[in-house]
Short mmCIF file of N, CA, C and O and ligand atoms in Angstrom, two decimals:
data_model
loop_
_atom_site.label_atom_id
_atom_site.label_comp_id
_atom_site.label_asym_id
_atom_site.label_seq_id
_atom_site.Cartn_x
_atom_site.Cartn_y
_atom_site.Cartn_z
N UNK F 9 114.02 81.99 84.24
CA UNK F 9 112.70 81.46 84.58
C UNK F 9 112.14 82.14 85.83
O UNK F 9 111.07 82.74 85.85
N UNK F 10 113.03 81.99 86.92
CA UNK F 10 112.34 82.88 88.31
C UNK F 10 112.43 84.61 87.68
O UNK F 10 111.84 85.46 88.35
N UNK F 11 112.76 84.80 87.13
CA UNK F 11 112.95 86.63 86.70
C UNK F 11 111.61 86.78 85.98
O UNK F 11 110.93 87.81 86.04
N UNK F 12 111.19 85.39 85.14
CA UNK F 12 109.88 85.94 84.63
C UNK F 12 108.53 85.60 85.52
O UNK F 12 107.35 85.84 85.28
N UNK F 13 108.98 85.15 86.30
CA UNK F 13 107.54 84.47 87.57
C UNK F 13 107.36 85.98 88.19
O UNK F 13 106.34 86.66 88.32
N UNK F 14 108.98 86.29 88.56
CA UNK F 14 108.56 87.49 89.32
C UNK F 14 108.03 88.95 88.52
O UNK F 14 107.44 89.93 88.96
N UNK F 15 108.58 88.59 87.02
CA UNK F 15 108.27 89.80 86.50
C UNK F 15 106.82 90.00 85.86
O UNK F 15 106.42 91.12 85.56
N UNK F 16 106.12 88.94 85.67
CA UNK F 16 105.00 88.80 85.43
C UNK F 16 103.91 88.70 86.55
O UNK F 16 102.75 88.91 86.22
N UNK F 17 104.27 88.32 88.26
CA UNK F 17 103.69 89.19 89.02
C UNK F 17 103.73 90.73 88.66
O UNK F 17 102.92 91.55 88.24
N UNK F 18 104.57 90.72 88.88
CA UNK F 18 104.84 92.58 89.11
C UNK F 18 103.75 93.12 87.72
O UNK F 18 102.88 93.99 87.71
N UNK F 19 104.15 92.34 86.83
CA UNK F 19 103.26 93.10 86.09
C UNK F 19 101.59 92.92 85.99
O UNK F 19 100.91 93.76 85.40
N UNK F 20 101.14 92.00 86.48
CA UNK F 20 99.75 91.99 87.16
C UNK F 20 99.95 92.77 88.23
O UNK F 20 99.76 93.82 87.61
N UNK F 21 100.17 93.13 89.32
CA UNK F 21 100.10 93.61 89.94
C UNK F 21 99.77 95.12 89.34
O UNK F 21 98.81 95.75 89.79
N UNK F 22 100.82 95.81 88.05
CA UNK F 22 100.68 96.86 88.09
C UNK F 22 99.19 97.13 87.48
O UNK F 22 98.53 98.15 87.70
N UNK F 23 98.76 96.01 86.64
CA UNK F 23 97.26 96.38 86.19
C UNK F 23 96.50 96.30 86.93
O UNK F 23 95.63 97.01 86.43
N UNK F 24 95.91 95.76 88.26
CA UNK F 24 95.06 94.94 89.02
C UNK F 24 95.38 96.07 89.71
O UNK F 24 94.25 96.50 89.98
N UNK F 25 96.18 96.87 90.19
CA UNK F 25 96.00 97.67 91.36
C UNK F 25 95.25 99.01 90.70
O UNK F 25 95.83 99.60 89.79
N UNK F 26 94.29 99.34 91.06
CA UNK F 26 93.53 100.28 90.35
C UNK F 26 93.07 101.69 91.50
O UNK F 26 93.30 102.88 91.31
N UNK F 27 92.37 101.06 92.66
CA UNK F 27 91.83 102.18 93.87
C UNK F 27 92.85 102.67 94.59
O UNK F 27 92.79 103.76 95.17
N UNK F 28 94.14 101.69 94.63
CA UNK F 28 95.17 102.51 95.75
C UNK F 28 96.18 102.87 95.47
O UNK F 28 96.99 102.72 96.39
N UNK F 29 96.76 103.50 94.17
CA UNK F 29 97.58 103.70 92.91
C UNK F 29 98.63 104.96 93.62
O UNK F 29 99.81 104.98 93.25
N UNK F 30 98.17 105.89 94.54
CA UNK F 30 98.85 106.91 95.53
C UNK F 30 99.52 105.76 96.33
O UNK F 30 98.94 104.74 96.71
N UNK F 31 100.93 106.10 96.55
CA UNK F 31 101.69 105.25 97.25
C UNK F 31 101.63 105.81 98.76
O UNK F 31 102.14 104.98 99.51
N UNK F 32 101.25 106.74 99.33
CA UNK F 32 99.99 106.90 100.74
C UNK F 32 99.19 105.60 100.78
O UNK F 32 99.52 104.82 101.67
N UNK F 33 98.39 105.31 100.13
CA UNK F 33 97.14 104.30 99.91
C UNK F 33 97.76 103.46 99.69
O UNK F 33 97.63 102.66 100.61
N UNK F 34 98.79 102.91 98.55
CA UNK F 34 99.87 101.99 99.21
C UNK F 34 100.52 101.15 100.44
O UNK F 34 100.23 100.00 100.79
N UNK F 35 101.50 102.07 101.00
CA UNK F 35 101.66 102.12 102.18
C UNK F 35 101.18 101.60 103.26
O UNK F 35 101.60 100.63 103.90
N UNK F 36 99.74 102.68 103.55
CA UNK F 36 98.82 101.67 104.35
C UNK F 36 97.97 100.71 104.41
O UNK F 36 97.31 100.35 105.38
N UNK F 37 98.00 100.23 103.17
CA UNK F 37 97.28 99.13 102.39
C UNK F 37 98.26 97.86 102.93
O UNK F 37 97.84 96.80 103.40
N UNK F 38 99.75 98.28 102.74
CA UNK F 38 101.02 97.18 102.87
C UNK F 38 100.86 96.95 104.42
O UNK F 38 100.56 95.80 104.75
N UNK F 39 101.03 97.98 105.52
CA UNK F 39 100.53 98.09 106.73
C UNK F 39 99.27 97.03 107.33
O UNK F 39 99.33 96.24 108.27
N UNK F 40 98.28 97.30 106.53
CA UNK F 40 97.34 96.92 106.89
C UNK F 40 97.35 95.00 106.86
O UNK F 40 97.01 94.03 107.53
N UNK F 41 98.09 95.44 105.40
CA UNK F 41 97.74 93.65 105.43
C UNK F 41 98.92 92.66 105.77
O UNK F 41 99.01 91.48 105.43
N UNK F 42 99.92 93.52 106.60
CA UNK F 42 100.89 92.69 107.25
C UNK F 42 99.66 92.66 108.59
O UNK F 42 98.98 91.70 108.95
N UNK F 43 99.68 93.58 108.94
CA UNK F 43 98.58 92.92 110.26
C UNK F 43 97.73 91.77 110.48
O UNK F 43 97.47 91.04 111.43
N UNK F 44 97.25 91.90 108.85
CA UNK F 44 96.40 90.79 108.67
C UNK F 44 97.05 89.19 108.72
O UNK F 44 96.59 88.07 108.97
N UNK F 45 98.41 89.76 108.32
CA UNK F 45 99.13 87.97 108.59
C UNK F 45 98.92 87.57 109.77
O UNK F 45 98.57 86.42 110.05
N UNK F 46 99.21 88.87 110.95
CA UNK F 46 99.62 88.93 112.28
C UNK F 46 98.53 88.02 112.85
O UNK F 46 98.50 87.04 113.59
N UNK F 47 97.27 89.10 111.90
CA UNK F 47 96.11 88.33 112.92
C UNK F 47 95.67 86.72 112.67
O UNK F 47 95.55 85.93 113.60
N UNK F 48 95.46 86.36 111.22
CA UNK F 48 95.49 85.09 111.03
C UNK F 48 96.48 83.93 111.40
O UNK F 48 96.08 82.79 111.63
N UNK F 49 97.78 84.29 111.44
CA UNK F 49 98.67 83.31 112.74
C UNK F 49 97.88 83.45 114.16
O UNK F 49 97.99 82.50 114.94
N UNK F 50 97.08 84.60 114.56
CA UNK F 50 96.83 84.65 116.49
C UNK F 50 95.61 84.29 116.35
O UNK F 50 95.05 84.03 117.41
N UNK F 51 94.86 84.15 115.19
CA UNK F 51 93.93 83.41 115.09
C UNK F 51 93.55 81.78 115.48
O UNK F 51 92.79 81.20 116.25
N UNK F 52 94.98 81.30 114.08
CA UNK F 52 95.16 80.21 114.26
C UNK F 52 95.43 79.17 115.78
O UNK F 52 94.78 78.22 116.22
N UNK F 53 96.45 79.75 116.18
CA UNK F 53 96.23 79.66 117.58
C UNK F 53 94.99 80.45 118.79
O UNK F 53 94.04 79.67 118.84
N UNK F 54 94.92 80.80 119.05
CA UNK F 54 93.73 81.21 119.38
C UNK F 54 92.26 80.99 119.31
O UNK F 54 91.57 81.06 120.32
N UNK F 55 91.63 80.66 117.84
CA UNK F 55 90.54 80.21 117.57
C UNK F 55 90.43 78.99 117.49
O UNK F 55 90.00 78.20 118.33
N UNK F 56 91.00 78.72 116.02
CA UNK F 56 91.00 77.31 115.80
C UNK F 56 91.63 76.43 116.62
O UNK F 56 90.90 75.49 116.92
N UNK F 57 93.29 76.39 117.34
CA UNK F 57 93.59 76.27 118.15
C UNK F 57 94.67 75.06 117.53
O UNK F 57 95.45 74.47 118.28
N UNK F 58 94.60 74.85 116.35
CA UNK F 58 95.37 73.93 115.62
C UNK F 58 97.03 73.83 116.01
O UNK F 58 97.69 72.80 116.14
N UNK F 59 97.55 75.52 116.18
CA UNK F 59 98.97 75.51 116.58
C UNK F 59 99.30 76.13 117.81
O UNK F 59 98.29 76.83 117.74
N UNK F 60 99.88 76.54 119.00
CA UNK F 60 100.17 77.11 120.34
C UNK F 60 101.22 78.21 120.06
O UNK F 60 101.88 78.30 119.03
N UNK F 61 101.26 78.66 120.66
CA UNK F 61 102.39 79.69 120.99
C UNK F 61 103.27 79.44 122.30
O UNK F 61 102.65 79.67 123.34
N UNK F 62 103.95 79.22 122.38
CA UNK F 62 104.88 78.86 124.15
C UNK F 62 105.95 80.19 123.82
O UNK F 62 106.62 80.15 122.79
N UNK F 63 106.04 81.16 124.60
CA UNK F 63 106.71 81.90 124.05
C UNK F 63 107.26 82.13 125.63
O UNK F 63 106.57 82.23 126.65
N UNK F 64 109.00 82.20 125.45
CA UNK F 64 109.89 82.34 126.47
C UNK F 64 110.92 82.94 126.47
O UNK F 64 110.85 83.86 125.66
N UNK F 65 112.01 82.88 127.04
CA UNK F 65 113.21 83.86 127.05
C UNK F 65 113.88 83.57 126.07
O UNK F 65 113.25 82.60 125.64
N UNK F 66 114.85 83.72 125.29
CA UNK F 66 115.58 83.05 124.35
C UNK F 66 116.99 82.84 125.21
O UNK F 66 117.57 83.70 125.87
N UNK F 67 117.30 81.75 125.07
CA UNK F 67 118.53 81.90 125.85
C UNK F 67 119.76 81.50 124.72
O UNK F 67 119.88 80.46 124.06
N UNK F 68 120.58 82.66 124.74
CA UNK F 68 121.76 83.06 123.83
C UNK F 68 123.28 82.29 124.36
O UNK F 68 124.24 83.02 124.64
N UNK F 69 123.39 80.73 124.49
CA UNK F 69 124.17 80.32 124.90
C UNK F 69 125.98 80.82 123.79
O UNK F 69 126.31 80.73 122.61
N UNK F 70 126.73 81.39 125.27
CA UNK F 70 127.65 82.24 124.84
C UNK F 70 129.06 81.26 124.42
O UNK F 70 130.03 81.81 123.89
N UNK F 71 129.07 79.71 124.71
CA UNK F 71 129.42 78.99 124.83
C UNK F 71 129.76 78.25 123.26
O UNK F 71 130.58 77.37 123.00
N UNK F 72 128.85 78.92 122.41
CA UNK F 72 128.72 77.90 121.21
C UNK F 72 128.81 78.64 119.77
O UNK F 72 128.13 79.66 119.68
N UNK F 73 129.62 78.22 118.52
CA UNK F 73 129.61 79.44 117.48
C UNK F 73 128.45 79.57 117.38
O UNK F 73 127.54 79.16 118.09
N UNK F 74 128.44 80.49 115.98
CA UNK F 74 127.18 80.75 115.46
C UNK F 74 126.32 79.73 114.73
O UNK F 74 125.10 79.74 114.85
N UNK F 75 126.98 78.80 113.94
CA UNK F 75 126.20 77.73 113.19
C UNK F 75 125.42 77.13 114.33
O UNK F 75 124.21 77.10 114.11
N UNK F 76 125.79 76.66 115.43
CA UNK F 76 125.06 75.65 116.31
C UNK F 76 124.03 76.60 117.17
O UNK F 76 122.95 76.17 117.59
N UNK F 77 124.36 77.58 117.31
CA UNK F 77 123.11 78.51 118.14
C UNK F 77 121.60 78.67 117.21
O UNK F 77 120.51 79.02 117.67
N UNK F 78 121.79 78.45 116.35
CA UNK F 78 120.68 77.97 115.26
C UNK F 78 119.92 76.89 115.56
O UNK F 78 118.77 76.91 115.12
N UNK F 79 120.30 75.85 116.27
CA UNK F 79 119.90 74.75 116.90
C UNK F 79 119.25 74.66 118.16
O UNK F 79 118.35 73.84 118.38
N UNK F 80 119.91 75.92 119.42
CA UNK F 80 119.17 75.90 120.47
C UNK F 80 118.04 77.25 120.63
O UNK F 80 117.46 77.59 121.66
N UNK F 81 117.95 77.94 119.11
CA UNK F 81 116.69 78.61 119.40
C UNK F 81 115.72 78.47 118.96
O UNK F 81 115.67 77.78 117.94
N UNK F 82 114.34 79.13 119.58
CA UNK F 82 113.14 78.14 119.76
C UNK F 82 111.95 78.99 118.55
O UNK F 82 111.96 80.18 118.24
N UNK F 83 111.36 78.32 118.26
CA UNK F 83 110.23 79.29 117.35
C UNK F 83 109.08 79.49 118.34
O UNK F 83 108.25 80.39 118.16
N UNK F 84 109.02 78.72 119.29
CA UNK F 84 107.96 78.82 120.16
C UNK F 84 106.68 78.52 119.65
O UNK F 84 105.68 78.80 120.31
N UNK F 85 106.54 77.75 118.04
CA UNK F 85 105.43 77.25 117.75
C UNK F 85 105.08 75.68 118.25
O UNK F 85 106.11 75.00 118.23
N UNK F 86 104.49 75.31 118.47
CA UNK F 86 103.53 74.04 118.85
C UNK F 86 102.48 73.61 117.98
O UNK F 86 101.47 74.29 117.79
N UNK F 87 102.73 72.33 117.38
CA UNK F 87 101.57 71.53 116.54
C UNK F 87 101.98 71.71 115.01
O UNK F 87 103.13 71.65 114.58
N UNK F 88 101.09 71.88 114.44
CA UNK F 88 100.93 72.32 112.51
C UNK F 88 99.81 72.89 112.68
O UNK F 88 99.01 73.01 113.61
N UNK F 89 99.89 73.32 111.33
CA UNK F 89 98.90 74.61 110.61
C UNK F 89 97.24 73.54 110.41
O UNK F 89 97.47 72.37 110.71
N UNK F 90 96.65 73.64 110.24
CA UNK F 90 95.19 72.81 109.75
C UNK F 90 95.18 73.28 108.27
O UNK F 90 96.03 74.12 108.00
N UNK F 91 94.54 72.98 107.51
CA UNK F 91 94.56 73.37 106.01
C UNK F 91 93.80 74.84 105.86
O UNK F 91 94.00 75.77 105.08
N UNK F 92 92.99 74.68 106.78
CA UNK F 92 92.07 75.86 106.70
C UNK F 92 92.50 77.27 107.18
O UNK F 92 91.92 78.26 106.75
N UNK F 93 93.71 77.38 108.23
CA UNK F 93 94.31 78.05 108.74
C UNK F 93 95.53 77.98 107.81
O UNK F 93 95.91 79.15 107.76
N UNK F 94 96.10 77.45 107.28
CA UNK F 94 97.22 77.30 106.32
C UNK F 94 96.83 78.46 104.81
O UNK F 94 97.58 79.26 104.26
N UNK F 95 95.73 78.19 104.58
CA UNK F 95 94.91 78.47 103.24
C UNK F 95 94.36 80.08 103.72
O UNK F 95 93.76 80.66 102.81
N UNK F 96 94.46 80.66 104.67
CA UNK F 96 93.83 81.80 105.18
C UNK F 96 95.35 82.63 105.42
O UNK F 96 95.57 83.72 104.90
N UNK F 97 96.31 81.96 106.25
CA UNK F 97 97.67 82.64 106.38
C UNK F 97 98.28 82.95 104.76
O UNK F 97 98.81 84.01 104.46
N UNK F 98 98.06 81.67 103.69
CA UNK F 98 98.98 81.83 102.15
C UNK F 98 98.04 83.03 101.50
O UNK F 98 98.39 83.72 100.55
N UNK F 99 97.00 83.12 102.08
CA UNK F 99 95.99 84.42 101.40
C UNK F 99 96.09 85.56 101.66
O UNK F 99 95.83 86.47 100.87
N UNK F 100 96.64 85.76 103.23
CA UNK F 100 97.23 86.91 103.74
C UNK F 100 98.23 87.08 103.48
O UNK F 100 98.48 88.26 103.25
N UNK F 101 99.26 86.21 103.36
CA UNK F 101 100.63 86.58 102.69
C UNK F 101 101.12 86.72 101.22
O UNK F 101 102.23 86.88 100.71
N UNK F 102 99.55 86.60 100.62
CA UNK F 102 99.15 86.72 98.95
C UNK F 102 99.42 88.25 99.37
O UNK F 102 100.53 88.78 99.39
N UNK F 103 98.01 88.96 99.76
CA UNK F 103 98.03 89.91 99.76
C UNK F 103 98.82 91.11 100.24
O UNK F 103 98.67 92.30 99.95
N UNK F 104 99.81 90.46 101.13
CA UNK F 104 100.93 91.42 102.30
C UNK F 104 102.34 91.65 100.81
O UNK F 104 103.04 92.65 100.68
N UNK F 105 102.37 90.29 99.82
CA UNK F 105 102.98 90.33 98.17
C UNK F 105 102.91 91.08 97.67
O UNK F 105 103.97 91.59 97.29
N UNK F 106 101.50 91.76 97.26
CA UNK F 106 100.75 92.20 96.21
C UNK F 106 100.98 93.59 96.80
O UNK F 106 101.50 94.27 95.91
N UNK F 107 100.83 94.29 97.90
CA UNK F 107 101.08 95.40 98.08
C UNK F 107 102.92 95.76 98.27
O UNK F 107 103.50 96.84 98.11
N UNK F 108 103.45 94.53 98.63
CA UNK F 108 105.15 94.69 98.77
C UNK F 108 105.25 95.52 97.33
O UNK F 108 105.56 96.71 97.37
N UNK F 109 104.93 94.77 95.91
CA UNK F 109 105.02 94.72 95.06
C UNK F 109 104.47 96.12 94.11
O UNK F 109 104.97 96.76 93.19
N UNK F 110 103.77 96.17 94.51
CA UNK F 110 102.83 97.30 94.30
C UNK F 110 104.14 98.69 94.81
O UNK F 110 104.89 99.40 94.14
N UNK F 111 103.94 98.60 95.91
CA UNK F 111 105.75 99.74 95.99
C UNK F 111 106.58 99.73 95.51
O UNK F 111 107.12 100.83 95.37
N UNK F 112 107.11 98.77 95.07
CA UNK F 112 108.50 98.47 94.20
C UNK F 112 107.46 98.84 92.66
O UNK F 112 108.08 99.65 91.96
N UNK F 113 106.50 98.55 92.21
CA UNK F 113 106.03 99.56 91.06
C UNK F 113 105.84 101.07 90.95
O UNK F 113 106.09 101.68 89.91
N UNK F 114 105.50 101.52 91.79
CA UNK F 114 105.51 103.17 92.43
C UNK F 114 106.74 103.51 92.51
O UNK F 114 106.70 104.71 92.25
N UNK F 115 107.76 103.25 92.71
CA UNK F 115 109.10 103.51 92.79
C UNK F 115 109.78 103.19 91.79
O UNK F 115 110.88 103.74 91.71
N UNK F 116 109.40 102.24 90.72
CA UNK F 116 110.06 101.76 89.38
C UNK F 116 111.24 100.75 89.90
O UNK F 116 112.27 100.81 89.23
N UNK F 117 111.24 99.88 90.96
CA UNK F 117 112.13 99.17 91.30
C UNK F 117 111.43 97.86 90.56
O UNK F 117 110.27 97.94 90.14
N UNK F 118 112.39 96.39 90.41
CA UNK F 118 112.27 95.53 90.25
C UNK F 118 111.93 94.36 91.36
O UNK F 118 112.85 94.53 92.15
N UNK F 119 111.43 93.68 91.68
CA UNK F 119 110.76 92.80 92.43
C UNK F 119 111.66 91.59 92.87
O UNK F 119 111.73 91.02 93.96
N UNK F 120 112.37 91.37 91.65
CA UNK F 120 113.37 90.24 91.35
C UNK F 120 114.78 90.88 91.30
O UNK F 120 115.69 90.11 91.00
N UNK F 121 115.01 91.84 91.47
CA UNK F 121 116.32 92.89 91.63
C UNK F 121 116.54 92.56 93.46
O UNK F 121 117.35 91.91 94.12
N UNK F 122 115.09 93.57 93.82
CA UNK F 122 114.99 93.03 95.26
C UNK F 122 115.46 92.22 95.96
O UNK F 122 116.35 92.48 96.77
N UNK F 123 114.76 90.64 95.72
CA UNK F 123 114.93 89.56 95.76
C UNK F 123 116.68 89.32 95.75
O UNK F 123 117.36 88.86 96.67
N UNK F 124 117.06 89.72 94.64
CA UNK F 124 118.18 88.97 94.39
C UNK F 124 119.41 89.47 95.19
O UNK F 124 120.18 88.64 95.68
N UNK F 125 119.69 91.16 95.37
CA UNK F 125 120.05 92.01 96.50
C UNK F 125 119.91 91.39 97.57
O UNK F 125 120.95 91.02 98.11
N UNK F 126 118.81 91.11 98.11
CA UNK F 126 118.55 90.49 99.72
C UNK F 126 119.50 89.20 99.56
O UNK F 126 120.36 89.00 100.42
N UNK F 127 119.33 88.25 98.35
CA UNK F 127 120.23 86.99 98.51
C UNK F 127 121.83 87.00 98.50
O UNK F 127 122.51 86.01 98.76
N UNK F 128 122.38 88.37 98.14
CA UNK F 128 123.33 88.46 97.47
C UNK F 128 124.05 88.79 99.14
O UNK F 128 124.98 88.13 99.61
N UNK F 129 123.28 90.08 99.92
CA UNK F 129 123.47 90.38 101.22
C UNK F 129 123.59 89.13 102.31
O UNK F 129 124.33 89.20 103.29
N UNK F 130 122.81 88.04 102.03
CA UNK F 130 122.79 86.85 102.79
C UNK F 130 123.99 86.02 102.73
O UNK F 130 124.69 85.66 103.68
N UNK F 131 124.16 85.72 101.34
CA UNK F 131 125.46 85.18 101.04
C UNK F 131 126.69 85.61 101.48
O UNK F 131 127.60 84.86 101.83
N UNK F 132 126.71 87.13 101.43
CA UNK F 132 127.46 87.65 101.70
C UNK F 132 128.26 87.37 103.34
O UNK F 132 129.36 86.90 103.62
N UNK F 133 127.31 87.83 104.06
CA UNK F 133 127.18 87.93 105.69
C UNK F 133 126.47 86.62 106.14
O UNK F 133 125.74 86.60 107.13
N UNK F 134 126.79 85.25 105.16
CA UNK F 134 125.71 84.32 106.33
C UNK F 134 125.23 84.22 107.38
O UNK F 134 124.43 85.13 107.58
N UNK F 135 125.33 83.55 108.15
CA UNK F 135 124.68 83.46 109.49
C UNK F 135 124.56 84.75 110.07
O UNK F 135 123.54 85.14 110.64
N UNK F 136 125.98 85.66 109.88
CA UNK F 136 126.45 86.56 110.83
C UNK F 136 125.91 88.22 110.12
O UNK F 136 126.35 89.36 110.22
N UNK F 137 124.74 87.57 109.41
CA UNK F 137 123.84 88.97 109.27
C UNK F 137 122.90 88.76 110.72
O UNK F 137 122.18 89.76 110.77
N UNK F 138 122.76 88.30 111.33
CA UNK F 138 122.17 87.81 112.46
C UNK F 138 120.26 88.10 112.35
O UNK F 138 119.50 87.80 113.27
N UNK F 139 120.13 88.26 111.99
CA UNK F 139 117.93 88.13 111.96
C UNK F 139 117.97 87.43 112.33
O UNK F 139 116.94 86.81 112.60
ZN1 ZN R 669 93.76 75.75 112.30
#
């Protein structure tokens, strides 16, 4: 069931992408509209003002395994999303999709191969893949 969600993106994707079909134009298309997430989160805070940013040192207490250090670090967000700012970030991260996706078609990779690789790596190395 998830193999065909993802494979039936991918395959809209490959029809719908029509002007930026050079994986150059790609590329900076994918570029572009990760920025665009960037900017609609500094928006959100910033304009609308719905969520804050408190952003500080991280402090890496050396004292504690790895499961519990998960606990004392901070996202540095403040508040919730507003719907309107929620609905503008899932649109930017529509589109930041659609070009991920769009490469993994230019390359003949699978979307849900991807996907499943990254989970397989996680499992693998829990916590102690460290991101
Ligand atoms: Zn907002």
């Amino acid at each position: 069931m998830k193999d065909i969600l993802a494979q039936d993106f991918q395959n809209m994707v490959q029809e719908l992408l029509i002007r930026n079909r050079s994986l150059l134009d790609t590329l900076t298309k994918f570029q572009d509209s990760g920025s665009r997430v960037n900017r609609a989160l500094i928006k959100a805070a910033t304009h609308c003002g719905c969520i804050r940013i408190e952003a500080s040192k991280q402090e890496y207490p050396i004292d504690k395994d790895v499961e519990s250090i998960h606990e004392t670090l901070d996202t540095h967000v403040r508040g919730k999303l507003c719907t309107h700012c929620r609905n503008i970030i899932e649109q930017e991260l529509g589109t930041h999709l659609f070009y991920l996706t769009s490469i993994c078609n230019t390359l003949d990779m699978s979307l849900y191969d991807v996907i499943l690789r990254e989970q397989e790596r996680m499992n693998t190395l829990g916590k102690f893949c460290m991101r």
